[in-house]
PDB file of N, CA and C in Angstrom:
ATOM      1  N   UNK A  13     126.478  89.455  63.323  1.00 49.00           N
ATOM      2  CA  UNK A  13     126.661  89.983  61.983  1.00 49.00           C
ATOM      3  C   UNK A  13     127.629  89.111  61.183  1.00 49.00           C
ATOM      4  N   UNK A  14     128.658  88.709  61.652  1.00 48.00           N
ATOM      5  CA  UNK A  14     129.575  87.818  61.231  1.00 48.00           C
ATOM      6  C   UNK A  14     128.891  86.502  60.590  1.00 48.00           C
ATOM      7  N   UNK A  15     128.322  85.896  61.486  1.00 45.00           N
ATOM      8  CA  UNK A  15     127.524  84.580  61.167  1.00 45.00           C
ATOM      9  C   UNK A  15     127.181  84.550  60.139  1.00 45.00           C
ATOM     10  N   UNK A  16     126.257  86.124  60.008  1.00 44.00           N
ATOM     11  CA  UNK A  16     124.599  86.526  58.790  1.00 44.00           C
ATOM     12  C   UNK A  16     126.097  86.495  57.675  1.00 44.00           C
ATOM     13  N   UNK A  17     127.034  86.928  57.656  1.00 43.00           N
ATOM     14  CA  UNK A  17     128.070  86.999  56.298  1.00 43.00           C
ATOM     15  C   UNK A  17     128.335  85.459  55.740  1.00 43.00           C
ATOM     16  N   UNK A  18     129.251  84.759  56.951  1.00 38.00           N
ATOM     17  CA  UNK A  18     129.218  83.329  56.697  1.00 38.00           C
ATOM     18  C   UNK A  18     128.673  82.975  56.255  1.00 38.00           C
ATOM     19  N   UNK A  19     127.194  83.118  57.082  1.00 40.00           N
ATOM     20  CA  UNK A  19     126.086  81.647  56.328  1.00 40.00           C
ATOM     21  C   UNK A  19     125.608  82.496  54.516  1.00 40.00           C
ATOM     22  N   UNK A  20     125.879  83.714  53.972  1.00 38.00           N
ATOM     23  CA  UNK A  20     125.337  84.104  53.096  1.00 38.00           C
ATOM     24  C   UNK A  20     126.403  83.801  52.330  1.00 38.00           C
ATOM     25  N   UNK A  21     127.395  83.848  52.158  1.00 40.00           N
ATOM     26  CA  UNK A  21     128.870  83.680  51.842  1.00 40.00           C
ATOM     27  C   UNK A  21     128.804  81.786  50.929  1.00 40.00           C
ATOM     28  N   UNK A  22     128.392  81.207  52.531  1.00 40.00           N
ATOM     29  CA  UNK A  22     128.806  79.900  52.075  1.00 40.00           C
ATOM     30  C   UNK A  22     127.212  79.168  51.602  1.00 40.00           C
ATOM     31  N   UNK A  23     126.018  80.336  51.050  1.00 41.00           N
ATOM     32  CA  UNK A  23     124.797  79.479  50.280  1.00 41.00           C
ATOM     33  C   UNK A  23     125.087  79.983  48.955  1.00 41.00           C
ATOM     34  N   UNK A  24     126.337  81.143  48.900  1.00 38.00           N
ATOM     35  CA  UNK A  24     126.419  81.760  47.576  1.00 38.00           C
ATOM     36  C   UNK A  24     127.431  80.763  46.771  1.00 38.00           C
ATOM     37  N   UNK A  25     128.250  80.431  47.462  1.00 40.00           N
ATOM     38  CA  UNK A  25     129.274  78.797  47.168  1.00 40.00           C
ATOM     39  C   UNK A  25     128.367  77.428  46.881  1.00 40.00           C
ATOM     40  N   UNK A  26     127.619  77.283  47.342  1.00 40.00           N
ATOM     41  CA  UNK A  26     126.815  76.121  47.445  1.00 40.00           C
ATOM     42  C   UNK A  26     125.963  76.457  46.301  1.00 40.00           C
ATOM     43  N   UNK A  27     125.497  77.622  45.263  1.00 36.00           N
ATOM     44  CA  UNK A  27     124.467  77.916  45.021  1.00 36.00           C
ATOM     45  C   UNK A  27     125.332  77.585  43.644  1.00 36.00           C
ATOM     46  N   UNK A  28     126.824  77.950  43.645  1.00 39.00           N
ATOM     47  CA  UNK A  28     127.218  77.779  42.065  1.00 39.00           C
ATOM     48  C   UNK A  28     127.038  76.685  41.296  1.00 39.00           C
ATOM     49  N   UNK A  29     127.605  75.487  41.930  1.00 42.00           N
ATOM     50  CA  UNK A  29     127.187  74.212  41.332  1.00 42.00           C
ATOM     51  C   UNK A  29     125.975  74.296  41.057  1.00 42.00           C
ATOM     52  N   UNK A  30     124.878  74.709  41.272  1.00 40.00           N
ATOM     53  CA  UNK A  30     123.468  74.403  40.885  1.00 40.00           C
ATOM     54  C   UNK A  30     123.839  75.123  39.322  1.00 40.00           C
ATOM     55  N   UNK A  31     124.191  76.439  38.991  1.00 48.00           N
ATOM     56  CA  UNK A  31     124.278  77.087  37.649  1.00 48.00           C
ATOM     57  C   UNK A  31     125.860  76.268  36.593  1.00 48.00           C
ATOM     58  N   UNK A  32     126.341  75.117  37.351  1.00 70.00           N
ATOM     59  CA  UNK A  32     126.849  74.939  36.403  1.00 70.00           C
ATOM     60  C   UNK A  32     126.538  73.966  35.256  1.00 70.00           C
ATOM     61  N   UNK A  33     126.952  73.970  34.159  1.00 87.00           N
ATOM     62  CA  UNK A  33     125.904  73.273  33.017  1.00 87.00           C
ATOM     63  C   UNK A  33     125.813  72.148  33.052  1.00 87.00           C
ATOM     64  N   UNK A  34     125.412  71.265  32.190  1.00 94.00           N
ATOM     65  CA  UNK A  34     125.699  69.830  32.480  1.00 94.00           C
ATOM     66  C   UNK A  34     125.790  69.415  30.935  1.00 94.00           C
ATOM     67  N   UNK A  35     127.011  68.516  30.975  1.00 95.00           N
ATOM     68  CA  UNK A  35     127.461  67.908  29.128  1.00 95.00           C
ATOM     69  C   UNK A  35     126.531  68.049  28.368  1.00 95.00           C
ATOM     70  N   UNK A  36     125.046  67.336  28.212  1.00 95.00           N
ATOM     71  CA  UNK A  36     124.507  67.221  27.674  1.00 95.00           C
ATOM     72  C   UNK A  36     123.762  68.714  27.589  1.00 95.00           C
ATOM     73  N   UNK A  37     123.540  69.499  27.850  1.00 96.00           N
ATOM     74  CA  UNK A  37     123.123  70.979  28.146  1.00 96.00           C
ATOM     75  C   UNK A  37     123.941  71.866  27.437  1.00 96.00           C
ATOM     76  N   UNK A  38     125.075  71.412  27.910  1.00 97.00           N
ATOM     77  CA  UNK A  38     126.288  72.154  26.700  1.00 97.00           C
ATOM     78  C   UNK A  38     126.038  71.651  25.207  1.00 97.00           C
ATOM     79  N   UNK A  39     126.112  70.389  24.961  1.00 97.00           N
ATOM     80  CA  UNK A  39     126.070  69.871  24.110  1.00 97.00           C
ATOM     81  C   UNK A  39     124.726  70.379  22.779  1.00 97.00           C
ATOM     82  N   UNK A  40     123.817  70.163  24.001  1.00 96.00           N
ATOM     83  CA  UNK A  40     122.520  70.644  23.049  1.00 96.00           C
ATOM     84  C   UNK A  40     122.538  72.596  22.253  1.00 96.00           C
ATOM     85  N   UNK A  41     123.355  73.141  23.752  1.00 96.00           N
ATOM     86  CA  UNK A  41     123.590  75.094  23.417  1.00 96.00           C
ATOM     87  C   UNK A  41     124.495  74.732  22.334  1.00 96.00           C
ATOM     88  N   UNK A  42     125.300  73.813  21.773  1.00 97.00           N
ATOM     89  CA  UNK A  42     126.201  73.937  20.786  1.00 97.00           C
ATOM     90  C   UNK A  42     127.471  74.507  21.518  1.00 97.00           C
ATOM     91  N   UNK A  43     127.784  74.710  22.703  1.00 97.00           N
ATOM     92  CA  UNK A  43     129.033  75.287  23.279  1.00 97.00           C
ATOM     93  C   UNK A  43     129.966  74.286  23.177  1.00 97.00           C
ATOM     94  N   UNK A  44     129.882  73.142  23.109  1.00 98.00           N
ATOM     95  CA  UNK A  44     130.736  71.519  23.293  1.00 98.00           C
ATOM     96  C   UNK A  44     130.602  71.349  21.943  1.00 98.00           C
ATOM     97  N   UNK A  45     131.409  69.815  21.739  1.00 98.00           N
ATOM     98  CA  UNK A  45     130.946  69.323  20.874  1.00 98.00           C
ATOM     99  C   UNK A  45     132.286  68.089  20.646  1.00 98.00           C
ATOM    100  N   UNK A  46     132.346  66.949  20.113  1.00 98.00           N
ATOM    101  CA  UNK A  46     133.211  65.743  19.833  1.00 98.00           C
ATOM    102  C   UNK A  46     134.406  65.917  18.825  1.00 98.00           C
ATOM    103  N   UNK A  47     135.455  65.894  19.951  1.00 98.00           N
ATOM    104  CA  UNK A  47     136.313  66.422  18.592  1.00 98.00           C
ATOM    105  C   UNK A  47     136.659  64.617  18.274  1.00 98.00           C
ATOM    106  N   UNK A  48     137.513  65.019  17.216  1.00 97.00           N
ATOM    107  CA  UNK A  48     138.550  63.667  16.232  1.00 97.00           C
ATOM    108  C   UNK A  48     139.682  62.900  17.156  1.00 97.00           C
ATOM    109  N   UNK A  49     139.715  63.729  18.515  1.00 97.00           N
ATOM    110  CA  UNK A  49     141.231  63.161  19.299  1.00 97.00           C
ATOM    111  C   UNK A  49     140.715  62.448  20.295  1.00 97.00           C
ATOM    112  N   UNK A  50     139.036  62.451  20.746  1.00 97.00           N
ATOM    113  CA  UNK A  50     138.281  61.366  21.533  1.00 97.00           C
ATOM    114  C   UNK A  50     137.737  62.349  22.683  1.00 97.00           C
ATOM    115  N   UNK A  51     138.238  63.886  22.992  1.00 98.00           N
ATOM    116  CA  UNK A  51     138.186  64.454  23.835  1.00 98.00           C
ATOM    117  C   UNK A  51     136.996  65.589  23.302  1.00 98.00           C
ATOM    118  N   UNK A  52     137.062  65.765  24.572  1.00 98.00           N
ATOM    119  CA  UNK A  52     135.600  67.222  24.385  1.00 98.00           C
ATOM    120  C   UNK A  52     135.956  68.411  23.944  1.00 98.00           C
ATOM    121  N   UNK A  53     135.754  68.842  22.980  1.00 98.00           N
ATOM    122  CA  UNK A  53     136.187  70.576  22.373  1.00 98.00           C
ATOM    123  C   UNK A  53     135.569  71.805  22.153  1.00 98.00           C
ATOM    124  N   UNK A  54     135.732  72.974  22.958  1.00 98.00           N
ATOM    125  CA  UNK A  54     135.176  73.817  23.074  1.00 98.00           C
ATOM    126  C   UNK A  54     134.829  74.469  21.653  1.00 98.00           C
ATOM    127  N   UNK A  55     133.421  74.601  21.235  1.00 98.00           N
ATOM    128  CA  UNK A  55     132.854  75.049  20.072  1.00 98.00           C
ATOM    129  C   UNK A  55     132.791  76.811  20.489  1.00 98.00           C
ATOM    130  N   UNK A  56     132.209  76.941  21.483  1.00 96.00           N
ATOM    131  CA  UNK A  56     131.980  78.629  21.424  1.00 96.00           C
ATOM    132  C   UNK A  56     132.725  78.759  22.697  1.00 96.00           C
ATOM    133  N   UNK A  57     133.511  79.786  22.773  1.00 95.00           N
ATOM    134  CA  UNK A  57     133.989  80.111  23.896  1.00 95.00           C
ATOM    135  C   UNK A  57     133.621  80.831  24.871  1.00 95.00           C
ATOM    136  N   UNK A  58     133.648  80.059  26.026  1.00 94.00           N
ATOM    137  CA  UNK A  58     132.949  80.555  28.000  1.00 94.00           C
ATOM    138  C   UNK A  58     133.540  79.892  28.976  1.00 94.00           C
ATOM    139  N   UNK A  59     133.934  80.736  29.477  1.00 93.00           N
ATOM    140  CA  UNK A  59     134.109  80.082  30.618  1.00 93.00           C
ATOM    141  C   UNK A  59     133.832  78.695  31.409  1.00 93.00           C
ATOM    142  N   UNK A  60     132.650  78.781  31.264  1.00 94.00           N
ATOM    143  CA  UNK A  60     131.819  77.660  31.944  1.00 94.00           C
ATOM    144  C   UNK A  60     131.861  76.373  31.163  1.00 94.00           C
ATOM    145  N   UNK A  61     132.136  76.144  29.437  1.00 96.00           N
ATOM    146  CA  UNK A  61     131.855  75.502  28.542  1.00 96.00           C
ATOM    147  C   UNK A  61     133.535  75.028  28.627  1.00 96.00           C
ATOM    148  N   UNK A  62     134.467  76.145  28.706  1.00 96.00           N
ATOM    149  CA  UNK A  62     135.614  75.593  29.726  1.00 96.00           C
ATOM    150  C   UNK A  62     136.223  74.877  30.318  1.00 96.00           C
ATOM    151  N   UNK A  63     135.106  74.887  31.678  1.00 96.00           N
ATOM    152  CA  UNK A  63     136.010  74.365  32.744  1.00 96.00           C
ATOM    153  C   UNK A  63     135.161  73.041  32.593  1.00 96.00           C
ATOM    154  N   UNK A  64     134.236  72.998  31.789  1.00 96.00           N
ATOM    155  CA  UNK A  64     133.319  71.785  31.492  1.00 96.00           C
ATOM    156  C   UNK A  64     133.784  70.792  30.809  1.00 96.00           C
ATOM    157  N   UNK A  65     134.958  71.279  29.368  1.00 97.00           N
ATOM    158  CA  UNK A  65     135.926  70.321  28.577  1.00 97.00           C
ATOM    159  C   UNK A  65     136.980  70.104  29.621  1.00 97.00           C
ATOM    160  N   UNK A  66     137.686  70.847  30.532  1.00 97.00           N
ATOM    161  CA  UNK A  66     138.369  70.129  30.965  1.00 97.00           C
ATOM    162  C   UNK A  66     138.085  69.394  32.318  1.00 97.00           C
ATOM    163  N   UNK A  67     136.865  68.988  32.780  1.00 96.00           N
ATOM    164  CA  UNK A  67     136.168  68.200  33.790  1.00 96.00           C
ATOM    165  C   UNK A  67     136.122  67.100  32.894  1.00 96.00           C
ATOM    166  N   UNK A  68     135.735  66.898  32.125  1.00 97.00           N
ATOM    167  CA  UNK A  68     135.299  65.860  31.131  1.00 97.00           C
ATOM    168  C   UNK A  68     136.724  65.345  30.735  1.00 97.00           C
ATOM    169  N   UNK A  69     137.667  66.385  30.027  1.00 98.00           N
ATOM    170  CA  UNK A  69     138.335  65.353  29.619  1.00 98.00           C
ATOM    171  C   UNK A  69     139.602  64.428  30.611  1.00 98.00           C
ATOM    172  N   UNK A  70     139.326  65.357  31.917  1.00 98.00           N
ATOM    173  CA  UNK A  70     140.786  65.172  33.040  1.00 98.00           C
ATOM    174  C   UNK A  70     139.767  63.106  32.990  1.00 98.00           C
ATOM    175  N   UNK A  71     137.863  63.307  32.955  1.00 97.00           N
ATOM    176  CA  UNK A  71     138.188  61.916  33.275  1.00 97.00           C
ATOM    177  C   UNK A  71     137.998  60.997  32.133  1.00 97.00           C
ATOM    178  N   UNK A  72     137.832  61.677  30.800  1.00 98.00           N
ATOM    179  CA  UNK A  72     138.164  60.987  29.894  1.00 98.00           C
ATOM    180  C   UNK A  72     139.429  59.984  29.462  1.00 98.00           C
ATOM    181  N   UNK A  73     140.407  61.203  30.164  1.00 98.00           N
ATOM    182  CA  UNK A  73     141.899  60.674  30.228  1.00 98.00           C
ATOM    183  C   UNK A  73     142.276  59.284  31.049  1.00 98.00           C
ATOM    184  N   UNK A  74     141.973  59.624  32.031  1.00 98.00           N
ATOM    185  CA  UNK A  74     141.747  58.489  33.338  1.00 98.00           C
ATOM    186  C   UNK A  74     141.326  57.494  32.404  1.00 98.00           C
ATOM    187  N   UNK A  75     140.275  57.487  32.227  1.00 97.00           N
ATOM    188  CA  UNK A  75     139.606  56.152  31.998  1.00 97.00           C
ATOM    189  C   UNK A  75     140.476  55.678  30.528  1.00 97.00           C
ATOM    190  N   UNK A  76     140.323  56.451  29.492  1.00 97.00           N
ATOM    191  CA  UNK A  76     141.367  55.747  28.633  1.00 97.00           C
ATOM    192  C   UNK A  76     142.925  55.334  28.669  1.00 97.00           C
ATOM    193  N   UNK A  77     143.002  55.417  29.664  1.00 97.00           N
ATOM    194  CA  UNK A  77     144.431  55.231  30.293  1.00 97.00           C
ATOM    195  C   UNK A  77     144.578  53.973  31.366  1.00 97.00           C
ATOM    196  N   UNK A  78     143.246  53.906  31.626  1.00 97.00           N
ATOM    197  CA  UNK A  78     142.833  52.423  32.306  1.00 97.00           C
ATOM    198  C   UNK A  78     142.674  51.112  31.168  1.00 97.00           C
ATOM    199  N   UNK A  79     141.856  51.409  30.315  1.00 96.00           N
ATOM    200  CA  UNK A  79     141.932  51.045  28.945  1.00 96.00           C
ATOM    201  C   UNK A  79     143.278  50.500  28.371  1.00 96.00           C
ATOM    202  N   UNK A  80     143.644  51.805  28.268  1.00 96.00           N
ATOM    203  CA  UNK A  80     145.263  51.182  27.557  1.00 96.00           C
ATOM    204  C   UNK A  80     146.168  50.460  28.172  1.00 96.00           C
ATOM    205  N   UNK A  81     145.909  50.554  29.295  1.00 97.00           N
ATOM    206  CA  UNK A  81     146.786  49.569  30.513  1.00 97.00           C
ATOM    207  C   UNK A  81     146.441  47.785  30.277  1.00 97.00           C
ATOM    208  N   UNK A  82     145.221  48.051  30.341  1.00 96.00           N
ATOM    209  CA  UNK A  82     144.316  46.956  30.686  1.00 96.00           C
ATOM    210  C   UNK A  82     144.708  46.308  29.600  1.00 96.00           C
ATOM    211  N   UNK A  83     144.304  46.744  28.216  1.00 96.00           N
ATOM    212  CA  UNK A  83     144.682  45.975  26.754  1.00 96.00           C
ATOM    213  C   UNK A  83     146.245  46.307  26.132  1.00 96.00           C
ATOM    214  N   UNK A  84     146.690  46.575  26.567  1.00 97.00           N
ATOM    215  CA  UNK A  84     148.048  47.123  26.498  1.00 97.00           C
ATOM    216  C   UNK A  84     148.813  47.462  25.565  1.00 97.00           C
ATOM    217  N   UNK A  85     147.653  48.880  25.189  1.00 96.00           N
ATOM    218  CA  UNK A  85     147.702  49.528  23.578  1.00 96.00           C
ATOM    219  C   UNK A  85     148.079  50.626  23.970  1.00 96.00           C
ATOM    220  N   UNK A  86     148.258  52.134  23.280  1.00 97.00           N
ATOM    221  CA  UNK A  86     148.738  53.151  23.550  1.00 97.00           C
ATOM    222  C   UNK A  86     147.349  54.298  23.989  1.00 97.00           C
ATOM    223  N   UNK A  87     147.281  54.797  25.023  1.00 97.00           N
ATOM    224  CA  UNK A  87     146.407  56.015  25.228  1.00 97.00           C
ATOM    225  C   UNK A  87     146.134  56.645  23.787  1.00 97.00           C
ATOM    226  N   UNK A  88     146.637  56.749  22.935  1.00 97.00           N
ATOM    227  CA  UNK A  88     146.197  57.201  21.310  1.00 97.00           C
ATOM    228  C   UNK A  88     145.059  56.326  21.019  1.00 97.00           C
ATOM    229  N   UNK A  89     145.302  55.605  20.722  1.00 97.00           N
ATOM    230  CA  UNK A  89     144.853  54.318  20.174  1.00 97.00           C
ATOM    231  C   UNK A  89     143.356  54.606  20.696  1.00 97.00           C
ATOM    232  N   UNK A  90     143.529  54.443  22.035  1.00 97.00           N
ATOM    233  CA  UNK A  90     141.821  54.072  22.654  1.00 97.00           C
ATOM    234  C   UNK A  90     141.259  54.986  22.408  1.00 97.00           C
ATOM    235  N   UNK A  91     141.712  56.153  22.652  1.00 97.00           N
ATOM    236  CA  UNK A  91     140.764  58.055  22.293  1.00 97.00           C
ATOM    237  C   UNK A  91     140.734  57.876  21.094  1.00 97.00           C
ATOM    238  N   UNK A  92     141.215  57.423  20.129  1.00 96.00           N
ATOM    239  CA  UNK A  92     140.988  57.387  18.520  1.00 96.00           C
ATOM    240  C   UNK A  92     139.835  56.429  18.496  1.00 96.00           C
ATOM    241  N   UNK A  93     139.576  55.551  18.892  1.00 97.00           N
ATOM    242  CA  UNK A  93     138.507  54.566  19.240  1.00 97.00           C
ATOM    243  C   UNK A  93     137.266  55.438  19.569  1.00 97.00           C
ATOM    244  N   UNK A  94     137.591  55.883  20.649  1.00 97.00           N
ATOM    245  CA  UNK A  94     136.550  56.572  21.513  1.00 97.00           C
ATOM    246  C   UNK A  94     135.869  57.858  20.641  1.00 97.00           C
ATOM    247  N   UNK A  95     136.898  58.490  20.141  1.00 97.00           N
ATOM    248  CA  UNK A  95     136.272  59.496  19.003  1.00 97.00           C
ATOM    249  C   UNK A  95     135.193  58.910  18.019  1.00 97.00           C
ATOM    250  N   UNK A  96     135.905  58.069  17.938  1.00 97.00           N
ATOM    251  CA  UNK A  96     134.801  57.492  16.371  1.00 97.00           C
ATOM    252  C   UNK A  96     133.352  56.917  17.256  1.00 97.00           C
ATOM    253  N   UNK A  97     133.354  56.479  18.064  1.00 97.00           N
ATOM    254  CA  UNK A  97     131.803  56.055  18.987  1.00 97.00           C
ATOM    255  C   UNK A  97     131.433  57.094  19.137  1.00 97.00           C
ATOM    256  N   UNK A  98     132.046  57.848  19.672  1.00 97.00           N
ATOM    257  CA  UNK A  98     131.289  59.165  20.360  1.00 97.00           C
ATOM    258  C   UNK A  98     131.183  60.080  19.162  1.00 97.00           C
ATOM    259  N   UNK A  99     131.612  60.228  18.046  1.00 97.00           N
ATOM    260  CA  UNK A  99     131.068  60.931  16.491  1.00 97.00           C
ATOM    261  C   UNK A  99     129.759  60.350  16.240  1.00 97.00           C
ATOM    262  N   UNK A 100     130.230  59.156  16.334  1.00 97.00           N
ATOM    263  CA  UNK A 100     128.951  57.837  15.732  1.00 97.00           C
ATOM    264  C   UNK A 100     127.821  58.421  16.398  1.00 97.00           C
ATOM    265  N   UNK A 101     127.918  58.296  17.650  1.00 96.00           N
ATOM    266  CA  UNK A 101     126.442  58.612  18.543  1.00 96.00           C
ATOM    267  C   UNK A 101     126.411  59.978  18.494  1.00 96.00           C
ATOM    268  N   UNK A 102     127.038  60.759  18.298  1.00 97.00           N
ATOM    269  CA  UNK A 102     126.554  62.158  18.558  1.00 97.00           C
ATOM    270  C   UNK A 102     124.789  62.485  18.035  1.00 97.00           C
ATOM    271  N   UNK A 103     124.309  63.186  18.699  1.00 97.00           N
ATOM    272  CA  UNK A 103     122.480  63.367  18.679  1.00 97.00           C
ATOM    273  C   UNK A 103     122.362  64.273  17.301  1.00 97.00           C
ATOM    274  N   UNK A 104     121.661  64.368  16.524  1.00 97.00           N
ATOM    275  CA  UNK A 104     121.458  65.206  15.228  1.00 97.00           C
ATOM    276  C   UNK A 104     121.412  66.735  16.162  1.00 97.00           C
ATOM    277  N   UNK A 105     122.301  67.759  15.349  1.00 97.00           N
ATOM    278  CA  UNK A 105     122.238  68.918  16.042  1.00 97.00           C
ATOM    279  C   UNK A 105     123.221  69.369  16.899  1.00 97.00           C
ATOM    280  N   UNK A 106     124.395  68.324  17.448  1.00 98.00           N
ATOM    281  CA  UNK A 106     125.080  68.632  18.235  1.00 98.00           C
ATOM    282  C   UNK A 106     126.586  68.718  17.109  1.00 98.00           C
ATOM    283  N   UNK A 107     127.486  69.261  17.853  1.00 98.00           N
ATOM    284  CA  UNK A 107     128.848  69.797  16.792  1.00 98.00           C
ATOM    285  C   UNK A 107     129.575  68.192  17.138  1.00 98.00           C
ATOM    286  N   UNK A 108     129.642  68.179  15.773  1.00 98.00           N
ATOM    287  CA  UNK A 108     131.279  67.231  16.075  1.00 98.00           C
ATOM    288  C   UNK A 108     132.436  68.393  15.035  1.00 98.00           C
ATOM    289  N   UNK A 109     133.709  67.579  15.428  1.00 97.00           N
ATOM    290  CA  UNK A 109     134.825  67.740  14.570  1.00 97.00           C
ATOM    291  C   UNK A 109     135.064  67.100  13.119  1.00 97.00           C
ATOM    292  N   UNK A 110     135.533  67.842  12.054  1.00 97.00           N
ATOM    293  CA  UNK A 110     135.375  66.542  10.880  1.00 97.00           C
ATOM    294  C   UNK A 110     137.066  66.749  11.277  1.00 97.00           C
ATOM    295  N   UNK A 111     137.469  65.865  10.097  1.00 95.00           N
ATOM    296  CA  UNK A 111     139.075  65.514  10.365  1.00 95.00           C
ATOM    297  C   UNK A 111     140.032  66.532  10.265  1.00 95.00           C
ATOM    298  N   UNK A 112     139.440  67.533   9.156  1.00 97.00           N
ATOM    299  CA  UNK A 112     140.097  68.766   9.024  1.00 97.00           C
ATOM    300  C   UNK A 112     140.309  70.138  10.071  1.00 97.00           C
ATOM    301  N   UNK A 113     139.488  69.643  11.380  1.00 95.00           N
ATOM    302  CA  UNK A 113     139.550  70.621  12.759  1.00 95.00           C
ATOM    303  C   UNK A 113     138.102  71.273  12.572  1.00 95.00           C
ATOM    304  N   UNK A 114     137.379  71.490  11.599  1.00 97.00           N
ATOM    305  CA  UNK A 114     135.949  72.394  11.700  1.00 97.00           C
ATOM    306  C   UNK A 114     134.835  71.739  12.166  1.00 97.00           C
ATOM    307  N   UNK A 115     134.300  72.665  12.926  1.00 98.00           N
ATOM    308  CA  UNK A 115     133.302  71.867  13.625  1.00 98.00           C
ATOM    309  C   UNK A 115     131.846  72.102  12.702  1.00 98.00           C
ATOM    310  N   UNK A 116     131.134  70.872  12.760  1.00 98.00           N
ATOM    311  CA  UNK A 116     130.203  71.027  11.956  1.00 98.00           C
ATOM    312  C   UNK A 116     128.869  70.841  13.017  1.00 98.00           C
ATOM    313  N   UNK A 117     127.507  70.788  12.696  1.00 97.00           N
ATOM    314  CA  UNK A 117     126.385  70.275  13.065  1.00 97.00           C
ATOM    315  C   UNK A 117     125.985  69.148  12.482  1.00 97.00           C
ATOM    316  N   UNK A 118     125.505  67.761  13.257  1.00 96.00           N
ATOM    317  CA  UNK A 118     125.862  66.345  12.545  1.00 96.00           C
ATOM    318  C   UNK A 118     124.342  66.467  12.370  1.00 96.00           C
TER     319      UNK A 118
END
């Protein structure tokens, strides 16, 4: 009986990652969206849309911080960079930030 708990226990753990969203999935529900500071910003609030900005941005950070090392500019600097590409490309339909904090549909 123990086992039958375990093994049901640990396919119900294994089963979450399958329901969690993926950027572009968020992106398209409108739950995400590009803010002005280079980082990912929660448009509608969930949980899941959540823990999704801060997955994204723990390695957004990383990497612009490799960046700033590398060219030996300030972590500002590069996410201010990075905002404006990632505004630029945003897909018609998805939220960005305008400068004033409101999120729009581009």
């Amino acid at each position: 009986m123990k086992s039958k708990i375990l093994v049901l226990m640990a396919g119900l753990l294994l089963s979450l990652n399958a329901f969690a969203i993926s950027l572009q999935d968020a992106k398209a529900q409108g739950l995400v969206g590009e803010q002005t500071n280079g980082y990912l910003g929660v448009v509608v609030k969930s949980g899941e849309a959540s823990a999704l900005a801060k997955s994204v941005n723990a390695k957004r950070k990383a990497h612009y911080e490799k960046i700033a090392r590398k060219n030996q500019i300030s972590v500002n600097d590069v996410a201010k960079l990075a905002a404006e590409k990632a505004i630029a490309a945003a897909a018609k339909g998805h939220y960005i930030q305008t400068p004033q904090g409101k999120w729009v549909k581009k």
